[in-house]
Amino acid sequence: MRRVRCESRGGPLFVEETPVPEPGPGELLVRAEAIGVTLPVVRKVTEAAEPGPLGGEIAGEVRAVGEGVTRFDTGDRVTGLCVGHGYADFALLHEAMASPVPAGARAVDAVALVRGGLVALGALAAARPEPGETALVTAAASGVGHLAVQLARTRGAGRVVGAVSDPAKADFVRGLGADHVVTYGEDSWGAPVDYALDAVGGELLTPALGALAPGGRLVAYSSGGGTVRAYDLLVGAKSVIGYQTARIARGKPELYERWREELWRLFAAGEIEPVVHGEFTLADAAKAHGEIEARVNRGKVVLIP
């Protein structure tokens, strides 16, 4: 089978031939139909001191199951987060990280919807939104952000503001349901909001915090780091909440599963629509990463083996 590897910081990415892996205890062998490209994996290539397997969201058909697997069988279509080698024709997916793909749903819809949607729903839950409150979503055109804009509306937001890196993305974000779109460099992001979902971090934390009304909440779920001054929180009675999806997946699996079901329900009802920015072959994985590095993607970037 084909597999994409990276042997040094910054790349290059290359395709190699390797045997199809055997599923171990609790694992599924999945014939990948679609692979979601994520910012953390892109950063693993560009920033990690040591190269490692390129994981990610995968969707496809179960071809074999390991010892102890009880929820799935060969022929089932599943999606989930692969922590090993995911950029490949076949990948190993732990049963606990897998969920079924409903009949009629495309693999690209699964990788664009489930993982990003779970992050967006979790960040929203951490913000504790009240009906009618105003929401701000940074990286609003990204794989997670474009779902967060839509989900904020389904959770009763009275006004949704999308923040983007490039004004060329404004029409796309408005099409998702945002009432107002701002770019990061603007002096003002408009009327204050009640809560903000930040996927960027770093220097953007300061303007995102400044966009909050008194008593507002900022949920930080990016891997971009950054610091916040305590005084900036005290003066406006604001709060910053860190959110990590893995904590919910490990500690509250029942809630995680309810969120998955909610995402598919909203998708089937047409209340949210995952957008695929582009589909790339395994051989073009570097180009797919380049779309995210250049911040030009509108929606999810997907590899098709």
Coordinates of C-alpha atoms in Angstrom, one line a residue:
M1 CA 0.0 0.0 0.0
R2 CA 1.0 3.7 -0.3
R3 CA 1.8 5.8 2.8
V4 CA 3.0 9.4 3.1
R5 CA 5.9 10.0 5.4
C6 CA 8.1 12.8 6.6
E7 CA 11.6 12.2 7.8
S8 CA 12.8 15.6 8.7
R9 CA 11.5 18.9 10.2
G10 CA 9.8 20.9 7.4
G11 CA 9.5 18.0 5.0
P12 CA 9.6 17.0 2.3
L13 CA 6.6 14.7 2.3
F14 CA 7.0 11.6 0.2
V15 CA 5.0 8.5 -0.7
E16 CA 6.4 5.1 0.1
E17 CA 5.3 1.5 -0.5
T18 CA 4.8 -0.5 2.7
P19 CA 2.9 -3.6 3.7
V20 CA -0.7 -3.3 4.9
P21 CA -0.7 -3.3 8.7
E22 CA -2.4 -5.9 10.8
P23 CA -4.9 -4.7 13.4
G24 CA -3.9 -5.3 17.0
P25 CA -6.2 -5.7 20.0
G26 CA -9.0 -3.2 19.9
E27 CA -8.0 -1.9 16.5
L28 CA -9.8 -1.7 13.1
L29 CA -8.0 -1.9 9.8
V30 CA -9.7 0.7 7.6
R31 CA -9.5 1.1 3.8
A32 CA -9.3 4.9 3.7
E33 CA -11.7 6.7 1.4
A34 CA -11.0 10.2 2.7
I35 CA -8.4 11.7 5.1
G36 CA -8.9 15.0 6.8
V37 CA -5.8 17.3 7.0
T38 CA -5.6 19.2 10.3
L39 CA -3.5 22.2 11.5
P40 CA -1.9 20.1 14.3
V41 CA -0.5 17.6 11.7
V42 CA 0.7 20.5 9.5
R43 CA 2.5 22.0 12.5
K44 CA 3.9 18.6 13.3
V45 CA 5.7 18.7 10.0
T46 CA 6.8 22.3 10.2
E47 CA 7.7 22.6 13.9
A48 CA 8.2 19.2 15.6
A49 CA 11.8 18.5 16.6
E50 CA 11.5 14.8 15.5
P51 CA 9.4 13.5 12.6
G52 CA 6.5 11.2 13.5
P53 CA 3.5 9.4 11.9
L54 CA 1.1 11.7 10.1
G55 CA -2.2 11.0 11.7
G56 CA -5.6 12.6 11.2
E57 CA -9.2 12.1 10.6
I58 CA -10.0 9.1 8.3
A59 CA -13.2 7.6 6.9
G60 CA -13.6 4.4 5.1
E61 CA -14.5 0.7 5.2
V62 CA -13.5 -1.7 7.9
R63 CA -11.5 -4.6 6.2
A64 CA -10.3 -6.4 9.4
V65 CA -10.8 -6.2 13.2
G66 CA -8.4 -7.0 16.0
E67 CA -9.0 -9.1 19.1
G68 CA -11.6 -7.7 21.5
V69 CA -13.4 -5.5 19.0
T70 CA -17.1 -5.7 19.6
R71 CA -18.7 -2.6 18.1
F72 CA -17.7 -3.0 14.5
D73 CA -17.2 -5.7 11.8
T74 CA -15.8 -6.0 8.4
G75 CA -17.8 -4.1 5.8
D76 CA -18.8 -1.3 8.2
R77 CA -18.1 2.3 7.2
V78 CA -16.5 4.3 10.0
T79 CA -14.8 7.6 10.7
G80 CA -12.4 8.6 13.5
L81 CA -9.1 10.0 14.6
C82 CA -6.1 8.0 13.6
V83 CA -3.1 8.7 15.9
G84 CA -0.7 6.5 13.9
H85 CA 0.0 6.6 10.1
G86 CA -3.2 8.0 8.7
Y87 CA -2.0 9.4 5.4
A88 CA -2.3 6.0 3.7
D89 CA -4.4 3.6 1.7
F90 CA -5.0 1.6 4.9
A91 CA -4.9 2.8 8.4
L92 CA -5.3 1.5 11.9
L93 CA -8.1 3.1 14.0
H94 CA -8.7 2.3 17.6
E95 CA -12.3 1.1 18.2
A96 CA -12.8 3.8 21.0
M97 CA -11.9 6.5 18.4
A98 CA -14.3 5.2 15.7
S99 CA -17.9 6.0 15.0
P100 CA -20.2 4.8 12.3
V101 CA -20.9 6.7 9.1
P102 CA -24.6 6.7 8.3
A103 CA -25.9 5.1 5.1
G104 CA -25.8 7.6 2.2
A105 CA -23.2 9.9 3.8
R106 CA -20.0 10.4 1.8
A107 CA -16.6 9.8 3.3
V108 CA -15.5 13.4 2.6
D109 CA -18.6 14.6 4.5
A110 CA -17.6 12.4 7.5
V111 CA -14.0 13.7 7.8
A112 CA -15.2 17.3 7.2
L113 CA -18.0 17.0 9.8
V114 CA -17.2 14.7 12.7
R115 CA -13.9 15.6 14.2
G116 CA -14.1 19.3 13.5
G117 CA -17.7 19.4 14.6
L118 CA -16.8 17.7 17.9
V119 CA -14.2 20.3 18.6
A120 CA -16.6 23.1 17.7
L121 CA -19.4 21.7 19.8
G122 CA -17.1 21.2 22.8
A123 CA -15.8 24.7 22.5
L124 CA -19.4 26.0 22.4
A125 CA -20.3 23.9 25.5
A126 CA -17.3 25.3 27.3
A127 CA -18.5 28.9 26.5
R128 CA -21.9 28.1 28.2
P129 CA -23.9 30.1 25.7
E130 CA -27.3 31.5 26.6
P131 CA -30.0 32.0 24.0
G132 CA -29.7 35.4 22.2
E133 CA -26.1 36.0 23.2
T134 CA -23.6 37.2 20.7
A135 CA -20.7 35.0 19.5
L136 CA -17.3 35.6 17.9
V137 CA -15.5 32.8 16.0
T138 CA -11.9 33.3 15.0
A139 CA -10.5 31.3 12.0
A140 CA -14.1 31.3 10.9
A141 CA -13.3 29.9 7.4
S142 CA -11.2 27.0 8.8
G143 CA -12.2 23.3 9.0
V144 CA -13.4 23.8 12.6
G145 CA -14.3 27.4 12.4
H146 CA -16.8 27.1 9.5
L147 CA -18.7 24.6 11.5
A148 CA -18.5 26.6 14.7
V149 CA -20.2 29.6 12.9
Q150 CA -23.1 27.3 11.9
L151 CA -23.3 25.5 15.3
A152 CA -23.4 28.8 17.2
R153 CA -26.5 29.7 15.3
T154 CA -28.1 26.3 16.0
R155 CA -27.3 26.9 19.7
G156 CA -29.3 30.1 19.7
A157 CA -26.8 32.9 19.1
G158 CA -28.5 36.2 18.4
R159 CA -25.5 37.5 16.4
V160 CA -22.5 35.7 15.1
V161 CA -19.2 37.5 14.2
G162 CA -16.6 35.7 12.1
A163 CA -12.9 36.8 12.3
V164 CA -10.7 35.9 9.3
S165 CA -7.1 36.5 8.2
D166 CA -8.1 37.7 4.7
P167 CA -11.0 39.8 3.6
A168 CA -11.4 37.6 0.6
K169 CA -13.0 35.0 2.9
A170 CA -15.7 37.4 4.1
D171 CA -18.4 36.3 1.6
F172 CA -17.7 32.6 2.4
V173 CA -18.2 33.2 6.1
R174 CA -21.3 35.3 5.6
G175 CA -22.7 32.5 3.5
L176 CA -22.3 30.2 6.6
G177 CA -24.6 32.5 8.6
A178 CA -22.3 35.1 10.1
D179 CA -23.9 38.5 10.6
H180 CA -20.6 40.4 10.5
V181 CA -17.1 39.5 9.4
V182 CA -13.9 41.2 10.5
T183 CA -10.2 40.7 9.7
Y184 CA -7.5 40.3 12.3
G185 CA -5.8 43.6 11.6
E186 CA -8.8 45.8 12.1
D187 CA -8.6 48.3 14.9
S188 CA -12.1 47.4 16.1
W189 CA -14.1 44.2 15.8
G190 CA -17.4 46.0 16.2
A191 CA -19.9 45.7 19.0
P192 CA -18.8 43.6 22.0
V193 CA -19.7 39.9 22.1
D194 CA -20.7 37.7 25.0
Y195 CA -18.4 34.8 24.1
A196 CA -15.5 34.0 21.7
L197 CA -14.2 30.7 20.3
D198 CA -10.6 31.2 19.5
A199 CA -8.8 28.7 17.2
V200 CA -5.7 30.9 16.6
G201 CA -4.1 31.9 19.9
G202 CA -0.8 33.8 19.9
E203 CA -1.1 37.5 19.3
L204 CA -4.7 37.2 18.5
L205 CA -5.7 36.5 22.1
T206 CA -5.4 40.2 22.9
P207 CA -7.9 41.5 20.3
A208 CA -10.2 38.5 20.9
L209 CA -10.3 39.2 24.6
G210 CA -10.8 42.9 23.9
A211 CA -13.9 42.0 21.8
L212 CA -15.7 40.6 24.8
A213 CA -18.3 42.5 26.7
P214 CA -18.0 42.8 30.5
G215 CA -18.4 39.3 31.9
G216 CA -17.6 37.7 28.5
R217 CA -16.0 34.3 28.1
L218 CA -13.2 33.4 25.7
V219 CA -12.7 29.7 24.9
A220 CA -9.1 29.0 23.7
Y221 CA -8.8 25.7 21.9
S222 CA -5.9 26.3 19.5
S223 CA -2.4 24.9 19.6
G224 CA -1.0 28.4 18.9
G225 CA -0.2 29.3 22.5
G226 CA -0.2 32.9 23.7
T227 CA -0.6 34.7 27.1
V228 CA -3.2 36.8 28.7
R229 CA -2.7 39.5 31.4
A230 CA -4.6 38.9 34.6
Y231 CA -5.4 42.6 34.7
D232 CA -7.3 42.4 31.3
L233 CA -9.5 39.7 32.9
L234 CA -10.1 41.6 36.2
V235 CA -11.0 44.9 34.7
G236 CA -13.8 43.5 32.7
A237 CA -14.7 40.5 34.8
K238 CA -13.9 38.3 31.8
S239 CA -12.8 34.7 31.8
V240 CA -10.6 32.5 29.6
I241 CA -11.4 28.8 29.4
G242 CA -9.1 26.2 27.9
Y243 CA -10.7 23.4 26.0
Q244 CA -9.3 20.1 24.8
T245 CA -11.4 17.6 23.0
A246 CA -9.3 14.6 24.1
R247 CA -10.3 15.2 27.7
I248 CA -13.9 14.8 26.8
A249 CA -13.3 11.7 24.7
R250 CA -11.4 10.0 27.5
G251 CA -13.4 11.2 30.5
K252 CA -16.9 11.6 29.2
P253 CA -17.4 9.1 26.3
E254 CA -21.2 9.2 26.7
L255 CA -21.2 13.0 26.1
Y256 CA -18.8 12.6 23.2
E257 CA -21.2 10.1 21.6
R258 CA -24.2 12.4 22.1
W259 CA -22.3 15.1 20.3
R260 CA -21.5 12.8 17.4
E261 CA -25.2 11.9 17.1
E262 CA -26.2 15.6 17.3
L263 CA -23.8 16.4 14.4
W264 CA -25.2 13.7 12.1
R265 CA -28.8 14.8 13.1
L266 CA -28.1 18.4 12.2
F267 CA -26.4 17.3 9.0
A268 CA -29.3 15.2 7.9
A269 CA -31.7 18.0 8.7
G270 CA -29.7 20.5 6.6
E271 CA -29.0 22.7 9.6
I272 CA -25.2 22.5 9.2
E273 CA -23.2 21.8 6.1
P274 CA -19.5 20.7 6.1
V275 CA -17.6 22.4 3.3
V276 CA -14.7 20.7 1.6
H277 CA -12.2 23.3 0.4
G278 CA -10.3 20.9 -1.9
E279 CA -9.5 17.2 -2.5
F280 CA -5.9 16.1 -3.0
T281 CA -4.2 12.8 -3.8
L282 CA -1.7 11.3 -1.4
A283 CA 1.1 12.3 -3.8
D284 CA -0.1 15.9 -3.4
A285 CA -0.1 15.9 0.4
A286 CA 2.4 18.7 0.5
K287 CA 0.1 20.9 -1.6
A288 CA -2.7 20.1 0.8
H289 CA -0.6 21.2 3.7
G290 CA 0.4 24.3 1.8
E291 CA -3.3 25.4 1.5
I292 CA -3.5 25.4 5.3
E293 CA -0.1 27.0 5.9
A294 CA -1.0 29.8 3.5
R295 CA -4.4 30.2 5.3
V296 CA -6.3 30.1 2.0
N297 CA -8.6 27.2 2.8
R298 CA -12.4 27.8 3.1
G299 CA -13.6 24.7 4.9
K300 CA -11.9 21.3 5.1
V301 CA -8.8 20.1 3.2
V302 CA -9.1 16.4 2.3
L303 CA -6.8 13.7 0.9
I304 CA -8.4 11.1 -1.3
P305 CA -6.2 7.9 -1.6

